[in-house]
Short mmCIF file of C-alpha atoms in Angstrom, two decimals:
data_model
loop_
_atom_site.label_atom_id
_atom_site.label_comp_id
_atom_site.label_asym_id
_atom_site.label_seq_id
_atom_site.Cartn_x
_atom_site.Cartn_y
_atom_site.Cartn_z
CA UNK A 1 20.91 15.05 -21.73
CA UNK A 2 24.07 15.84 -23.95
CA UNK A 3 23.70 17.54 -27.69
CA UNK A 4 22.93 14.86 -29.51
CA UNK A 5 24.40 16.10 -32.88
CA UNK A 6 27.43 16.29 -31.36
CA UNK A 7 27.73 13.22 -29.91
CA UNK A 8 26.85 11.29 -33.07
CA UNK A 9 29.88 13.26 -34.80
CA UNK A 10 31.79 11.91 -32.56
CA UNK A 11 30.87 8.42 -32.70
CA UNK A 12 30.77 8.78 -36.82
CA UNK A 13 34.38 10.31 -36.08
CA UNK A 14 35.55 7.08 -34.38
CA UNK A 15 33.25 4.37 -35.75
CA UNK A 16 35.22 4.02 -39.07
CA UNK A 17 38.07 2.27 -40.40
CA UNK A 18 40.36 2.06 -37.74
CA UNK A 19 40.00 -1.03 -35.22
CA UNK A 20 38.60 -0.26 -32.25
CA UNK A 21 36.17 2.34 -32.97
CA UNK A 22 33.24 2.91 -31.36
CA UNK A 23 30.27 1.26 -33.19
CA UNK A 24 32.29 -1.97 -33.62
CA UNK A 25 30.64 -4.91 -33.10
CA UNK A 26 32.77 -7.56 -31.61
CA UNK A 27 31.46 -11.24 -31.94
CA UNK A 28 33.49 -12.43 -29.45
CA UNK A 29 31.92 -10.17 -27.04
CA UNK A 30 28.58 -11.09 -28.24
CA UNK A 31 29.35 -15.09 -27.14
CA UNK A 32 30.29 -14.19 -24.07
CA UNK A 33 27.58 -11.52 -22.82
CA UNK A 34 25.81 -13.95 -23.60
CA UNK A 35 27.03 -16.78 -22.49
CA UNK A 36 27.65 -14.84 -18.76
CA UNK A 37 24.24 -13.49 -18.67
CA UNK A 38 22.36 -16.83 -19.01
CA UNK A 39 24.56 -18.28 -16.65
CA UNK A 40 24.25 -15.50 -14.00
CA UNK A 41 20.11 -15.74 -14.82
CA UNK A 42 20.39 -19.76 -13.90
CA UNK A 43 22.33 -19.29 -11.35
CA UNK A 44 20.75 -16.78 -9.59
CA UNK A 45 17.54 -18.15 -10.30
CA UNK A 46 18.29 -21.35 -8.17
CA UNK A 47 20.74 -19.55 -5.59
CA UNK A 48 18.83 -15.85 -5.43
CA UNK A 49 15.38 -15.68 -6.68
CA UNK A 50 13.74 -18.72 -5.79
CA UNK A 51 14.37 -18.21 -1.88
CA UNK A 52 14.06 -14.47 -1.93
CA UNK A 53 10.83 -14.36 -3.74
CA UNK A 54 9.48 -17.27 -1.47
CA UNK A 55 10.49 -15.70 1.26
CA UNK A 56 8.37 -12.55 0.38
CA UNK A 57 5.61 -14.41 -0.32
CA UNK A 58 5.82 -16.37 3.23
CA UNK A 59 6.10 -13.47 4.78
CA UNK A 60 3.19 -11.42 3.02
CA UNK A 61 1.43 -14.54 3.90
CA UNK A 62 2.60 -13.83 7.78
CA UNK A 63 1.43 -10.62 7.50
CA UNK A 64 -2.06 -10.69 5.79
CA UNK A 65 -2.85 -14.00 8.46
CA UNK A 66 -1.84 -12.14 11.31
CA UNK A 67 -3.70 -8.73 10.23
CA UNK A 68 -6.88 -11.08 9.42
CA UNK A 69 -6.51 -12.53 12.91
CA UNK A 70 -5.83 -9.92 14.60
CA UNK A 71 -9.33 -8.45 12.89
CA UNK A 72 -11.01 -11.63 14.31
CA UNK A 73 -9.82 -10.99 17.65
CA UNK A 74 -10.81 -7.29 17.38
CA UNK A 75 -14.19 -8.24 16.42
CA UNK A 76 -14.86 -10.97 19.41
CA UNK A 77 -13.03 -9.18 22.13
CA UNK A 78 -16.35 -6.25 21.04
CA UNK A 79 -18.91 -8.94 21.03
CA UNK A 80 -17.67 -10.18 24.57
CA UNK A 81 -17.47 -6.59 25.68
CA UNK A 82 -21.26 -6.11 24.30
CA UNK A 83 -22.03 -9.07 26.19
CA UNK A 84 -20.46 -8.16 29.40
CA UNK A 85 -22.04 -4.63 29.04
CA UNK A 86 -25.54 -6.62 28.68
CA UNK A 87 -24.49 -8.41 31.69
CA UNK A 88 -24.09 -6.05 34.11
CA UNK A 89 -26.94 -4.23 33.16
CA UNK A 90 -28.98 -7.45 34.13
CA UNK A 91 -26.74 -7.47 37.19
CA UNK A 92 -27.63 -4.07 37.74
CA UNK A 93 -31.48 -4.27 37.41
CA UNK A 94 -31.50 -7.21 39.41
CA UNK A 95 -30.15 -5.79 42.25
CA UNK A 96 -32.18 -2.93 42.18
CA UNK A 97 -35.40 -5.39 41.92
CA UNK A 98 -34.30 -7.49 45.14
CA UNK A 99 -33.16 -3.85 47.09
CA UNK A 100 -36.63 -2.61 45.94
CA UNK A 101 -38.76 -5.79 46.95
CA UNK A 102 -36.63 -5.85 50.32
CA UNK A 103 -37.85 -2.15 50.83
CA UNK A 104 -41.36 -2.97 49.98
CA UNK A 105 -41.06 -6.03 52.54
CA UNK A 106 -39.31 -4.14 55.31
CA UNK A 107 -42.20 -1.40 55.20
CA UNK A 108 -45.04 -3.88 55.29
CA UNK A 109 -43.29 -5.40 58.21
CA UNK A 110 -42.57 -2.17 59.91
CA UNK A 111 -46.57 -1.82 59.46
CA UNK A 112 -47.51 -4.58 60.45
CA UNK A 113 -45.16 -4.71 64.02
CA UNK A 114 -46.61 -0.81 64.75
CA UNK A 115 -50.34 -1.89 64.26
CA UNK A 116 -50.10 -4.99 66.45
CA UNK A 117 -48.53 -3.16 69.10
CA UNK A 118 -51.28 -0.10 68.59
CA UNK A 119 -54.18 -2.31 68.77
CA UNK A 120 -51.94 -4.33 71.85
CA UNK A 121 -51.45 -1.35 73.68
CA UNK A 122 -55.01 -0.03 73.41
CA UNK A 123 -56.22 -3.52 74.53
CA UNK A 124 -53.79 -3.08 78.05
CA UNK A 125 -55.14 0.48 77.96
CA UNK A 126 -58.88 -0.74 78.15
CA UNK A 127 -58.07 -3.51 80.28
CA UNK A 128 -56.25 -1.07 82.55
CA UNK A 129 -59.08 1.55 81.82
CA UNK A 130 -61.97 -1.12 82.85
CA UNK A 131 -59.47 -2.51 86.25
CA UNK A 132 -59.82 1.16 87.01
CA UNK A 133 -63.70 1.31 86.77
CA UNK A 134 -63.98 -1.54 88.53
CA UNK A 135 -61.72 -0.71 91.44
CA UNK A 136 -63.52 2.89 91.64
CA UNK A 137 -66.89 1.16 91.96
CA UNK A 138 -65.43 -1.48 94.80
CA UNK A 139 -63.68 1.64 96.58
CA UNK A 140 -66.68 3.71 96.09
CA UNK A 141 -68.98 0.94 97.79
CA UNK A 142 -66.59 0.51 100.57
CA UNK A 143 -66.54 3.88 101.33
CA UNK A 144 -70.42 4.63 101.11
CA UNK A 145 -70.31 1.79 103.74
CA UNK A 146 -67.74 3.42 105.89
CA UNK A 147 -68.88 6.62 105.86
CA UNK A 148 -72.63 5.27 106.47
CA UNK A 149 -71.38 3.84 109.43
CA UNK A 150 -68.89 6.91 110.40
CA UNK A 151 -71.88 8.87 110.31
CA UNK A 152 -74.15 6.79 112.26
CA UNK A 153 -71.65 6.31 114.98
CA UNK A 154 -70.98 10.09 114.79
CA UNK A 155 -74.60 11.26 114.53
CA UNK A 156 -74.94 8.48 117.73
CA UNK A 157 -72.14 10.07 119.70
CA UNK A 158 -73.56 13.84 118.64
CA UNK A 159 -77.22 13.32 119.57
CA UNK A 160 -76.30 10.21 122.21
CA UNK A 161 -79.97 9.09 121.25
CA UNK A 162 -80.47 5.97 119.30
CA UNK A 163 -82.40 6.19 117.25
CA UNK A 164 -83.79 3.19 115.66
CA UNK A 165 -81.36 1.76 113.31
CA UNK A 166 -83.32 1.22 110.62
CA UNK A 167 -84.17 4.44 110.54
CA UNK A 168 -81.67 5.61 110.97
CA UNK A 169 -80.12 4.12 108.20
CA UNK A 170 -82.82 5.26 106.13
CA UNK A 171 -81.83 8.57 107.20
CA UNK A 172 -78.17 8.47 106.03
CA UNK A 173 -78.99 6.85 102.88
CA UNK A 174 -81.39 9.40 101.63
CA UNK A 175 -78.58 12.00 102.58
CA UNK A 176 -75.72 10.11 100.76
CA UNK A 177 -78.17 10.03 97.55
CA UNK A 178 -78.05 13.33 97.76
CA UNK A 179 -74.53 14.20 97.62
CA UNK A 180 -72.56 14.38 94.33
CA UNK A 181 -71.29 11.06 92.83
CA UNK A 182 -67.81 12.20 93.10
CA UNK B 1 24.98 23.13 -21.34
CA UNK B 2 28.41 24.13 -20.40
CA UNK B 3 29.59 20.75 -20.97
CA UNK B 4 28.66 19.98 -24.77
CA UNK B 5 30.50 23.48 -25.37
CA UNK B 6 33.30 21.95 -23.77
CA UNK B 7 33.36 18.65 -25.61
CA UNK B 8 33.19 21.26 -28.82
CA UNK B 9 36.12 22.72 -28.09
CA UNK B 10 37.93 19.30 -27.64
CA UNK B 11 36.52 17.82 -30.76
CA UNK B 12 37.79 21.17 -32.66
CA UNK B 13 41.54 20.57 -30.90
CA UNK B 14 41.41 17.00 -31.88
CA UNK B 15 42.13 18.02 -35.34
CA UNK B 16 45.23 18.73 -34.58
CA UNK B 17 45.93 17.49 -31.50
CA UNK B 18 45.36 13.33 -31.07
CA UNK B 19 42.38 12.98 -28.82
CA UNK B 20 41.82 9.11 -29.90
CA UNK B 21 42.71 8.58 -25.97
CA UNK B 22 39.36 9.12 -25.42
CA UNK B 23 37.93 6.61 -27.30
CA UNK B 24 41.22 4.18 -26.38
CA UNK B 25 39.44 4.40 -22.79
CA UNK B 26 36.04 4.01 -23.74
CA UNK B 27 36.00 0.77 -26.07
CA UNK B 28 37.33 -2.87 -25.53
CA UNK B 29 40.95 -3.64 -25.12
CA UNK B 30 42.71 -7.04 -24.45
CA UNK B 31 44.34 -5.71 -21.59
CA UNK B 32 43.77 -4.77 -18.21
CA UNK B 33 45.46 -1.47 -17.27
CA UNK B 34 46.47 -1.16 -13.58
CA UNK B 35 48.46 2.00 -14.17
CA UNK B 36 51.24 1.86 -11.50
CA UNK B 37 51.00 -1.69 -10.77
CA UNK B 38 51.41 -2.51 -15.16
CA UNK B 39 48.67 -3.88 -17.38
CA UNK B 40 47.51 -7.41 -17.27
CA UNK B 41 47.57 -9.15 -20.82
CA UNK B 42 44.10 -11.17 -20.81
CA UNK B 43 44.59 -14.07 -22.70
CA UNK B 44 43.38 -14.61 -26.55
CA UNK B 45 41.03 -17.59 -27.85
CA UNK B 46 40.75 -17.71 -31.57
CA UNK B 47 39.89 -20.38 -33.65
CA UNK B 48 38.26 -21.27 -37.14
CA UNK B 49 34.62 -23.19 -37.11
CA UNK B 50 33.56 -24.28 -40.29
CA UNK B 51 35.90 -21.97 -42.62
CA UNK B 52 34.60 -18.48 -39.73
CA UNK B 53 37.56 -17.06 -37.92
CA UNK B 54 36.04 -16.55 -34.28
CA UNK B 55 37.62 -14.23 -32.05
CA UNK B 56 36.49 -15.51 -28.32
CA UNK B 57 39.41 -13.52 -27.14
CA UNK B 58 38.65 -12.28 -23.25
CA UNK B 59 38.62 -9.04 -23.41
CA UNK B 60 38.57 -5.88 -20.62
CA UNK B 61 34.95 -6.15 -20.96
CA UNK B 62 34.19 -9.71 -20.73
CA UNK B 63 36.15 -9.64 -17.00
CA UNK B 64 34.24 -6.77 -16.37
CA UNK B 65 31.08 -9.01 -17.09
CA UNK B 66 31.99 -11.45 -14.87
CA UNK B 67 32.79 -9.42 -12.27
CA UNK B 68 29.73 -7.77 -12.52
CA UNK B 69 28.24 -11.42 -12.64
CA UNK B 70 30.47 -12.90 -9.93
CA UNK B 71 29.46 -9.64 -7.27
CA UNK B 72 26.17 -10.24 -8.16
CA UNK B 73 26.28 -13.98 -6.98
CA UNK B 74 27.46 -12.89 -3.62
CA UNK B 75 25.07 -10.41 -3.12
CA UNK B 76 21.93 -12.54 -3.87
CA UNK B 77 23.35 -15.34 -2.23
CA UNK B 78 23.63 -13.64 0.66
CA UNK B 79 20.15 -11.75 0.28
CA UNK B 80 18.84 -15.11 0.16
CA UNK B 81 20.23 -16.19 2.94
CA UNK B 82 19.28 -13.78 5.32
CA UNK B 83 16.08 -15.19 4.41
CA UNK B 84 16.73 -18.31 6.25
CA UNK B 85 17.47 -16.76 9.84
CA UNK B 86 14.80 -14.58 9.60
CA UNK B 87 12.01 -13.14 7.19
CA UNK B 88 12.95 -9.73 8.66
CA UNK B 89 15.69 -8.55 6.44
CA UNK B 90 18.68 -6.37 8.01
CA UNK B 91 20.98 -3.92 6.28
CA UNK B 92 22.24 -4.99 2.58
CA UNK B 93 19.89 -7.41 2.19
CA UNK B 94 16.59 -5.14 3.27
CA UNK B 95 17.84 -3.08 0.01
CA UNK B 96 18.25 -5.28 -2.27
CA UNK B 97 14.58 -6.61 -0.96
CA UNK B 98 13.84 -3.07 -1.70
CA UNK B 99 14.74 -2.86 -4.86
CA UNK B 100 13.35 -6.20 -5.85
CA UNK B 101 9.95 -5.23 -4.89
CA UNK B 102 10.08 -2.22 -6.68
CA UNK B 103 10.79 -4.33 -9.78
CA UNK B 104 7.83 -6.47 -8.61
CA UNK B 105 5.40 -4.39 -7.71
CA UNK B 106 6.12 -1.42 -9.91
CA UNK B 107 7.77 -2.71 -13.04
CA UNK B 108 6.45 -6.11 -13.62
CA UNK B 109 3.09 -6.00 -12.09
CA UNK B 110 1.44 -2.57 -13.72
CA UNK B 111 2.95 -3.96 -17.51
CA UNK B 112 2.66 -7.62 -16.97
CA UNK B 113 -0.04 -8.32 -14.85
CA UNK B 114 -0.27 -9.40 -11.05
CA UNK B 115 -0.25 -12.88 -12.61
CA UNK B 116 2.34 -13.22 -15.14
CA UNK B 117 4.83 -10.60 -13.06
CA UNK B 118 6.23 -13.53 -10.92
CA UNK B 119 7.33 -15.57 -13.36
CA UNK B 120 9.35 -12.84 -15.17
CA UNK B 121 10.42 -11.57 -12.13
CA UNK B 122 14.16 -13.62 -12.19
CA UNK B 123 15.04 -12.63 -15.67
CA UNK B 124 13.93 -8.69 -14.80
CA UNK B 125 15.66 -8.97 -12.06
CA UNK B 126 18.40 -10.30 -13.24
CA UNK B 127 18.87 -8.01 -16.08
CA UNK B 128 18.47 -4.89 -13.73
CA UNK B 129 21.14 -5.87 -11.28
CA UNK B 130 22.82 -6.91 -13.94
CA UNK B 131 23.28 -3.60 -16.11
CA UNK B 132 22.83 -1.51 -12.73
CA UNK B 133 26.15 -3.35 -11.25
CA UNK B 134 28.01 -2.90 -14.51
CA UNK B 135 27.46 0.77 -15.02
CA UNK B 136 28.38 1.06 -11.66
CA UNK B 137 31.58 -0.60 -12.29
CA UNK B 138 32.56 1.46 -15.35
CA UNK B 139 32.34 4.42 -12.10
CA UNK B 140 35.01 2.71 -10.13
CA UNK B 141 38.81 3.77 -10.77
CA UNK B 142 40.43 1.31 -13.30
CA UNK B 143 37.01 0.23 -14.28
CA UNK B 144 35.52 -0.12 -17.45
CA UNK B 145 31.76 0.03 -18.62
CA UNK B 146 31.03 -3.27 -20.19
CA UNK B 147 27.46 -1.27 -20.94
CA UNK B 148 28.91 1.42 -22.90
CA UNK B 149 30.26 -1.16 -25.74
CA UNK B 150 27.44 -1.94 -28.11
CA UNK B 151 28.10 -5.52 -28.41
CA UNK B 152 27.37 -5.91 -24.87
CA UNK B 153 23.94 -4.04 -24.87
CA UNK B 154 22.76 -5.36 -28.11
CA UNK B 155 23.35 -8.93 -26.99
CA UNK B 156 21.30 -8.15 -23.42
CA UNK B 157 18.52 -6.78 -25.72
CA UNK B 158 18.89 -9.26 -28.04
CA UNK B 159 18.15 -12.04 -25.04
CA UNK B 160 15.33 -9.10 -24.06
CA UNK B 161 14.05 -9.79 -27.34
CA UNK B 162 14.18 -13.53 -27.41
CA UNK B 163 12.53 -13.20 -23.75
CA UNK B 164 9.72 -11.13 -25.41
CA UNK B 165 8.98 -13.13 -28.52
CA UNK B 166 9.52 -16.17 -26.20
CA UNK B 167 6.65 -14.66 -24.29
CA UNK B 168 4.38 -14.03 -26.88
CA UNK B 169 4.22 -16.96 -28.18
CA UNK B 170 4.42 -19.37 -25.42
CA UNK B 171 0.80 -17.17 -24.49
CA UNK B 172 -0.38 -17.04 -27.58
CA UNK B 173 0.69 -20.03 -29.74
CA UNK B 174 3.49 -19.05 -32.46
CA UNK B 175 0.24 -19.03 -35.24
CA UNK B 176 -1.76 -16.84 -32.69
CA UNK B 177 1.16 -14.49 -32.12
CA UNK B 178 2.59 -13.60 -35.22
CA UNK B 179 -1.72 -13.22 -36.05
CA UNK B 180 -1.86 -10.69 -33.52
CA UNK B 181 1.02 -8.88 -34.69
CA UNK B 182 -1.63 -7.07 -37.18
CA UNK B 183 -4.54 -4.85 -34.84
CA UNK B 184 -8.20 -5.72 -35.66
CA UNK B 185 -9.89 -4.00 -37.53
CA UNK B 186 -7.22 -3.12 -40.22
CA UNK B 187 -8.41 -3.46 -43.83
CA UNK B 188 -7.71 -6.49 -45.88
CA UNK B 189 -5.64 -4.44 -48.33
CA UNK B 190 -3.81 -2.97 -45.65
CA UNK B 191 -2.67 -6.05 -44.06
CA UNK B 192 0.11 -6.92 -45.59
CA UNK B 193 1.72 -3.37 -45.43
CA UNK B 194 0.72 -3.42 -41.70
CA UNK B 195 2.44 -6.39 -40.93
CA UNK B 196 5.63 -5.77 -42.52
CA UNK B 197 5.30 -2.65 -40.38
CA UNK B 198 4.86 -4.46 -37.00
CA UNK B 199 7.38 -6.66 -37.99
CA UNK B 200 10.05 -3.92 -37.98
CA UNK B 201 8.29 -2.44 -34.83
CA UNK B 202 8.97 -5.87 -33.30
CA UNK B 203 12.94 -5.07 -34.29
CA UNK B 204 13.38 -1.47 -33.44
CA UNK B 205 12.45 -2.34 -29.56
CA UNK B 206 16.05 -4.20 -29.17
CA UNK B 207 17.53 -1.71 -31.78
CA UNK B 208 16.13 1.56 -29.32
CA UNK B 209 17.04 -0.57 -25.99
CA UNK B 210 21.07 -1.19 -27.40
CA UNK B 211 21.58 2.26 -28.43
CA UNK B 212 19.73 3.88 -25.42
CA UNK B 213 21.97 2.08 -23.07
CA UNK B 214 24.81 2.39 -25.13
CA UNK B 215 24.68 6.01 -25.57
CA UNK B 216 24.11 7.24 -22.18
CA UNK B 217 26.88 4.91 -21.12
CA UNK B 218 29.33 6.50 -23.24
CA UNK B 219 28.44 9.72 -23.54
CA UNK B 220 29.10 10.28 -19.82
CA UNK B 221 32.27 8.60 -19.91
CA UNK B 222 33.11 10.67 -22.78
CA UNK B 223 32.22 14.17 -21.02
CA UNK B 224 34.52 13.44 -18.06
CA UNK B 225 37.17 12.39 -20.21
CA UNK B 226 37.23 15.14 -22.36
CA UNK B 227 36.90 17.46 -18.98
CA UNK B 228 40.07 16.05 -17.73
CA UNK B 229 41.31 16.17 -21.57
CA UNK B 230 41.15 20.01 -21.47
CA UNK B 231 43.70 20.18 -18.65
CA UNK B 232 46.10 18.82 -20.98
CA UNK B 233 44.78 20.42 -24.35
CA UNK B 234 45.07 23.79 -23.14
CA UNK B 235 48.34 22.99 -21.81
CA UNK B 236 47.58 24.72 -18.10
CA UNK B 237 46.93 23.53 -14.77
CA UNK B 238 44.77 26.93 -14.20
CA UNK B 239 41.80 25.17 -16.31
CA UNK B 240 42.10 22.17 -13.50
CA UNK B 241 39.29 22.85 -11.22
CA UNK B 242 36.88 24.06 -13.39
CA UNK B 243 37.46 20.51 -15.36
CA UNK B 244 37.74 18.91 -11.90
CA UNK B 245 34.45 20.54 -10.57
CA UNK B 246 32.37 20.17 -13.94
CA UNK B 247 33.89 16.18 -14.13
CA UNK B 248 32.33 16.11 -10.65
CA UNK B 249 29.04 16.93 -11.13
CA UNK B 250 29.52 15.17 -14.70
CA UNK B 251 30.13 12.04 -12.09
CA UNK B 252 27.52 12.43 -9.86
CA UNK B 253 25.06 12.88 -13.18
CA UNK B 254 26.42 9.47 -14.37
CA UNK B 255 25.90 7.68 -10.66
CA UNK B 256 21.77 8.79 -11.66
CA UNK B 257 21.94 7.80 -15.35
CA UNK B 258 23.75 4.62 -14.19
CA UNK B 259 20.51 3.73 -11.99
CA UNK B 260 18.28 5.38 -14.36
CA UNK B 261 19.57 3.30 -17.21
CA UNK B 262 19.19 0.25 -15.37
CA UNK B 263 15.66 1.07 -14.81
CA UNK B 264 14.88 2.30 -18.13
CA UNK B 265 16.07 -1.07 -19.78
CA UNK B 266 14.14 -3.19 -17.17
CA UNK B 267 11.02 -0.86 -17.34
CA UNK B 268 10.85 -1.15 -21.49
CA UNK B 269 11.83 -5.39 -21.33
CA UNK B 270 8.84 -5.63 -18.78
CA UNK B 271 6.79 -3.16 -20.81
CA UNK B 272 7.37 -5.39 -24.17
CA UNK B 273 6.85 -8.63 -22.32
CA UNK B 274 3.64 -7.01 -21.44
CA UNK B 275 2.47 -6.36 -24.51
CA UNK B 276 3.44 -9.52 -26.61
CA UNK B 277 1.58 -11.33 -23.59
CA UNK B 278 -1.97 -9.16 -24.01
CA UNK B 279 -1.76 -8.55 -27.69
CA UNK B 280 -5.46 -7.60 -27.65
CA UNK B 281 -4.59 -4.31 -26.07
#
């Protein structure tokens, strides 16, 4: 840092003879740097060191426990949120399983109620259908009657000769036989 | 660099004119100079143990020590106490934290080993904070840098060293250690000359950790001084800013080396430590 040739001139320059130079080594001085430095070291090893470098060591302690925990907590808060994950996918599935099965139920049902009704309606509709039939045939024979007798008291008035009834009768018949059914 | 040119110049005026100021400034002195408020005579403790005169004398350095020790007290006690409100540290004490878990994670752990680094950690620690808050002193008006006296440095490298043979040997067994001083592999014949050389390896780790501290210490100090010297040397107030701007950025320089330093001397401890633990490597 300085010239070094000088500097050692300079100390040779005032490191000889005369008291006080440079280079002198004082015993006195010696005893008591001494003395005051293993003092200070005792003393500050009980007062200053001791604490201090517990206290470091507590508190790197601190530190590493509460990084490690807070690692632990990292890690199970992911495991529950795996699990809760997996969990609402069963949730999920499930629900779509008992929507599905309700579907499936709700159509059969649907099926079911139609058919029923089909096969109950066509059963009124045949009933009704064979009512008809029979009330056509009834009406028909009651009117075959009617107009037999229409017609003979007609064909009586028109002629005014009675015939014989019977064959008369005869007579009508084989005319209505003849007409159309409807 | 402009600077050294600069220092030059002064060292070629100090011939004739006195620049010993500099050096006045720089090293230990028994008193404490408050310039306008007078100097403060620290007191002197000398006596004679077994026929050795000792000088124990409290010096500008030594108070500079303990201030440096005394601040640092506060600090950490204060770090450590945030500690107890809350693990969350706030302002001062979430840099210091900073800083302490550099020296952790990036100092101790990488030469040490993840772990051995704890238990090295305090005296790392301590001697970074340490030599950080004293060069930072030496910055503060009316301050001096205990770390720019050699006596100072060499005895924190010194306990360095003690802390890295200490090491060593409590891993490997003192036998074990001083075995693995010599690499495998190393011819018989060679082993003697090879241990005698890791021997003096062993030494010339403290030796390069005083002088590195000590010289960039100084030779900052020594830059800004003779900056502001020039003002006076050349005898006109015309050469003030450029001295004022290049002391400056001189400053600001030693503000880095100050942290720099700190981390250099911590870095190389840990680094030694390291190695006297895993000798196989």
């Amino acid at each position: 840092m300085f010239n070094v040739h000088l500097f050692l001139n300079f100390i040779l320059l005032y490191s000889g003879g005369e008291k006080g130079g440079l280079l002198d080594i004082n015993p006195g001085l010696i005893f008591w740097t001494i003395v005051t430095f293993i003092l200070l070291l005792f003393l500050l090893k009980k007062v200053a060191w001791k604490p201090m470098l517990e206290a470091l060591k507590q508190r790197e302690d601190t530190i590493r426990d509460a990084l490690e925990k807070s690692q632990q907590a990292k890690i199970e808060a992911e495991k529950i949120l795996e699990e809760n994950k997996k969990n609402l996918a069963l949730a999920e599935e499930q629900t779509k399983k008992i929507i599905d099965e309700g579907k499936e139920f709700s159509n059969k049902l649907k099926a079911d109620i139609l058919e029923k009704a089909n096969q109950n309606a066509k059963k009124i509709l045949d009933q009704a259908k064979l009512e008809i039939e029979r009330k056509k045939e009834e009406a028909l024979g009651e009117l075959k009657e009617v107009v037999a007798d229409l017609t003979i008291q007609a064909t009586e008035k028109l002629i005014d000769e009675s015939l014989d009834k019977k064959k008369h009768r005869q007579l009508v018949n084989k005319f209505i036989s003849t007409l159309p059914k409807h | 660099m402009d600077s050294t040119q600069v220092l030059a110049d002064t060292l070629q005026k100090s011939e004739d004119n006195s620049s010993s100021w500099i050096v006045e400034h720089i090293t230990d002195s028994s008193v404490l100079d408050i310039e306008p408020f007078g100097v403060i005579h620290l007191p002197s403790i000398q006596f004679n143990l077994f026929g050795m005169d000792l000088d124990l004398s409290i010096t500008k350095h030594v108070v500079f020590l303990w201030i440096a020790a005394i601040i640092l007290l506060i600090l950490m006690r204060y770090t450590a106490s945030r500690y107890k409100k809350s693990l969350i540290p706030k302002g001062i004490a979430n840099v210091i934290e900073m800083i302490v878990t550099f020296i952790r994670d990036e100092i101790a752990a990488p030469t040490i080993g993840e772990n051995y680094a704890v238990k090295f950690l305090p005296f790392l620690g301590t001697i970074f904070f340490f030599i950080l808050t004293c060069n930072l002193l030496g910055l503060l008006p009316y301050g001096a840098t205990a770390t720019s006296n050699i006596s100072v440095t060499g005895s924190l490298a010194l306990i360095s060293f003690l802390m890295i043979q200490g090491a060593g040997m409590k891993k490997n067994g003192v036998l074990g250690y001083i075995k693995g001083l010599i690499p495998h592999g190393v011819p018989v014949f060679l082993i003697p000359i090879m241990f005698v050389v890791e021997l003096l390896g062993l030494f010339t780790k403290p030796f390069a950790l005083t002088i590195r501290l000590f010289a960039n210490m100084t030779a900052g100090h020594v830059v800004i001084l003779a900056l502001i010297g020039l003002i006076f040397i050349l005898k006109t107030p015309f050469i003030s800013p450029v001295s004022i701007l290049f002391a400056l950025f001189i400053y600001l320089l030693e503000l880095l080396v100050a942290l720099i330093q700190a981390y250099i001397f911590t870095m190389l401890s840990s680094l030694f430590i390291g190695m006297a633990i895993h000798q196989e490597h």
